[in-house]
């Protein structure tokens, strides 16, 4: 089987020159950038808000044990069952166990990247359950049997025409590609499923320690229906999603909306603190919260990159990343794409297999500059590269750098090398594009600029 690195290169080579793909992404990003910048201006002091958000997450992550304990105790006091999942398999087993106990066969699910992370849908389907994604974008990619393309916009790579075609092929519905019609098709299917569902599974955006509540922010109301209609609600949430206080949401909800979708606030913001209480008219009879580690504590133990746990999954770093915009979300081959994905995936899934993601970066720093919680993303990519090369340096790279260091440290050799290179480049045109071209990996997609006719040393000597 091809390695993840090889698959990445093959897919990147295929997608990057695809002008149609580029056009769809650029159009979507341009619209996003305009509204995002408007919303940032609604903050009285955007740099101050970023600083406060970074400090709040720093406190939360650096005292994670205490806040998680407080969060769990507060939830349990209102009758919620809290489960701790060390890894993906444990997460799946806990949820399948709950579903078996309830004899649940029809499951509605709202957007949860943690569920993608532990491949929960496949596990539930293998156990004989029918699983329906209720977020519109997720519903579309589920019908197409594709993974989500983006953290926030799962079907961003599709045109309205393609969505209409998918609905016609899979549901025999959709008479036009008007957004209202397409949303209507999904609504007709989903409304029936909410009523039939035995259990609802959600993710969560934040876990509030001092009140013991989860916060879900969304635009379609689907997470609300997923949580409220079935008798059993299960929330799968990464342990890093903790915020210390309820009042922190006053900053984080508008910040996530501004950077995620360019809105002042998303359409629906809901807090869940437990199952339905005797004096309440709706809500689930049973509420389970599954707290997922799955290597997050390994990242917590890494003082250099711990701040990657501050991520609020707004997707803003993906949107500004020139690599993501060219190679697209599916090329990453992992749940979390873009700069944040390239930083955390080697921690979550192994450095050896996933270090190539950190190499696929121009290190322009646009991700770090945009991140609302000030994660030092591009330096973390560099650190991953360093860790990767320490782990198992590639032989030819070691040799090439040793040779370069030896030549660069000796002026006479450097002078000789530049003369040889200048002479040799006259013949490069003959070899260009052939297997004998030593620079073919470079010249395949870029120009090789000619060396100047005179070096600085020669110019200086001449002037003297
Ligand atoms: S790393 Fe920052 S910009 Fe990227 S998704 Fe996370 S919070 Fe958003």
PDB file of N, CA and C and ligand atoms in Angstrom, residues 151 256 259 308 310-318 339-341 367 370-375 377, ligand 1:
ATOM      1  N   UNK A 151     -12.921  21.865   7.826  1.00  0.00           N
ATOM      2  CA  UNK A 151     -13.402  21.787   9.216  1.00  0.00           C
ATOM      3  C   UNK A 151     -14.791  22.397   9.385  1.00  0.00           C
ATOM      4  N   UNK A 256     -15.494  32.776  17.308  1.00  0.00           N
ATOM      5  CA  UNK A 256     -15.601  31.590  16.459  1.00  0.00           C
ATOM      6  C   UNK A 256     -16.480  31.876  15.242  1.00  0.00           C
ATOM      7  N   UNK A 259     -14.533  34.245  12.723  1.00  0.00           N
ATOM      8  CA  UNK A 259     -13.429  33.610  11.998  1.00  0.00           C
ATOM      9  C   UNK A 259     -13.880  32.367  11.232  1.00  0.00           C
ATOM     10  N   UNK A 308      -1.097  24.044  20.604  1.00  0.00           N
ATOM     11  CA  UNK A 308      -1.948  23.537  19.514  1.00  0.00           C
ATOM     12  C   UNK A 308      -3.292  23.046  20.075  1.00  0.00           C
ATOM     13  N   UNK A 310      -5.065  24.731  21.955  1.00  0.00           N
ATOM     14  CA  UNK A 310      -5.936  25.907  22.118  1.00  0.00           C
ATOM     15  C   UNK A 310      -6.955  26.024  20.980  1.00  0.00           C
ATOM     16  N   UNK A 311      -6.747  25.245  19.941  1.00  0.00           N
ATOM     17  CA  UNK A 311      -7.537  25.401  18.703  1.00  0.00           C
ATOM     18  C   UNK A 311      -9.041  25.318  18.958  1.00  0.00           C
ATOM     19  N   UNK A 312      -9.779  26.256  18.370  1.00  0.00           N
ATOM     20  CA  UNK A 312     -11.238  26.235  18.510  1.00  0.00           C
ATOM     21  C   UNK A 312     -11.904  25.767  17.208  1.00  0.00           C
ATOM     22  N   UNK A 313     -11.077  25.231  16.292  1.00  0.00           N
ATOM     23  CA  UNK A 313     -11.578  24.648  15.032  1.00  0.00           C
ATOM     24  C   UNK A 313     -12.421  25.637  14.218  1.00  0.00           C
ATOM     25  N   UNK A 314     -11.920  26.867  14.133  1.00  0.00           N
ATOM     26  CA  UNK A 314     -12.651  27.861  13.341  1.00  0.00           C
ATOM     27  C   UNK A 314     -12.370  27.692  11.856  1.00  0.00           C
ATOM     28  N   UNK A 315     -11.273  27.038  11.518  1.00  0.00           N
ATOM     29  CA  UNK A 315     -10.937  26.807  10.105  1.00  0.00           C
ATOM     30  C   UNK A 315     -10.259  27.990   9.433  1.00  0.00           C
ATOM     31  N   UNK A 316     -10.020  29.083  10.163  1.00  0.00           N
ATOM     32  CA  UNK A 316      -9.464  30.286   9.522  1.00  0.00           C
ATOM     33  C   UNK A 316      -8.075  30.044   8.949  1.00  0.00           C
ATOM     34  N   UNK A 317      -7.285  29.199   9.618  1.00  0.00           N
ATOM     35  CA  UNK A 317      -5.925  28.957   9.112  1.00  0.00           C
ATOM     36  C   UNK A 317      -5.961  28.172   7.803  1.00  0.00           C
ATOM     37  N   UNK A 318      -6.975  27.337   7.622  1.00  0.00           N
ATOM     38  CA  UNK A 318      -7.112  26.621   6.352  1.00  0.00           C
ATOM     39  C   UNK A 318      -7.418  27.624   5.234  1.00  0.00           C
ATOM     40  N   UNK A 339      -3.124  23.973   8.036  1.00  0.00           N
ATOM     41  CA  UNK A 339      -2.007  24.131   8.964  1.00  0.00           C
ATOM     42  C   UNK A 339      -2.218  23.445  10.314  1.00  0.00           C
ATOM     43  N   UNK A 340      -3.391  23.605  10.912  1.00  0.00           N
ATOM     44  CA  UNK A 340      -3.576  22.972  12.230  1.00  0.00           C
ATOM     45  C   UNK A 340      -3.529  21.452  12.106  1.00  0.00           C
ATOM     46  N   UNK A 341      -4.080  20.931  11.020  1.00  0.00           N
ATOM     47  CA  UNK A 341      -4.019  19.482  10.796  1.00  0.00           C
ATOM     48  C   UNK A 341      -2.587  19.002  10.638  1.00  0.00           C
ATOM     49  N   UNK A 367      -1.049  31.558   8.546  1.00  0.00           N
ATOM     50  CA  UNK A 367      -1.885  30.825   9.506  1.00  0.00           C
ATOM     51  C   UNK A 367      -1.712  31.406  10.913  1.00  0.00           C
ATOM     52  N   UNK A 370      -3.361  34.773  11.346  1.00  0.00           N
ATOM     53  CA  UNK A 370      -4.829  34.835  11.378  1.00  0.00           C
ATOM     54  C   UNK A 370      -5.433  34.112  12.583  1.00  0.00           C
ATOM     55  N   UNK A 371      -4.713  33.180  13.171  1.00  0.00           N
ATOM     56  CA  UNK A 371      -5.314  32.327  14.214  1.00  0.00           C
ATOM     57  C   UNK A 371      -5.855  33.174  15.375  1.00  0.00           C
ATOM     58  N   UNK A 372      -7.146  33.076  15.697  1.00  0.00           N
ATOM     59  CA  UNK A 372      -7.701  33.936  16.741  1.00  0.00           C
ATOM     60  C   UNK A 372      -7.169  33.634  18.144  1.00  0.00           C
ATOM     61  N   UNK A 373      -6.661  32.409  18.344  1.00  0.00           N
ATOM     62  CA  UNK A 373      -6.126  32.094  19.675  1.00  0.00           C
ATOM     63  C   UNK A 373      -4.590  32.068  19.665  1.00  0.00           C
ATOM     64  N   UNK A 374      -4.028  32.641  18.615  1.00  0.00           N
ATOM     65  CA  UNK A 374      -2.587  32.903  18.513  1.00  0.00           C
ATOM     66  C   UNK A 374      -1.711  31.648  18.654  1.00  0.00           C
ATOM     67  N   UNK A 375      -2.113  30.587  17.991  1.00  0.00           N
ATOM     68  CA  UNK A 375      -1.258  29.392  17.981  1.00  0.00           C
ATOM     69  C   UNK A 375      -0.108  29.658  17.012  1.00  0.00           C
ATOM     70  N   UNK A 377       1.508  28.508  14.671  1.00  0.00           N
ATOM     71  CA  UNK A 377       1.399  27.357  13.764  1.00  0.00           C
ATOM     72  C   UNK A 377       2.632  27.120  12.907  1.00  0.00           C
TER      73      UNK A 377
HETATM   74  S1  LIG B   1      -5.397  26.721  14.568  1.00  0.00           S
HETATM   75 FE1  LIG B   1      -6.322  28.709  14.975  1.00  0.00          FE
HETATM   76  S2  LIG B   1      -7.024  29.413  12.957  1.00  0.00           S
HETATM   77 FE2  LIG B   1      -6.638  27.204  12.755  1.00  0.00          FE
HETATM   78  S3  LIG B   1      -8.613  26.240  13.147  1.00  0.00           S
HETATM   79 FE3  LIG B   1      -7.543  26.326  15.108  1.00  0.00          FE
HETATM   80  S4  LIG B   1      -8.213  28.244  16.074  1.00  0.00           S
HETATM   81 FE4  LIG B   1      -8.768  28.371  13.921  1.00  0.00          FE
END
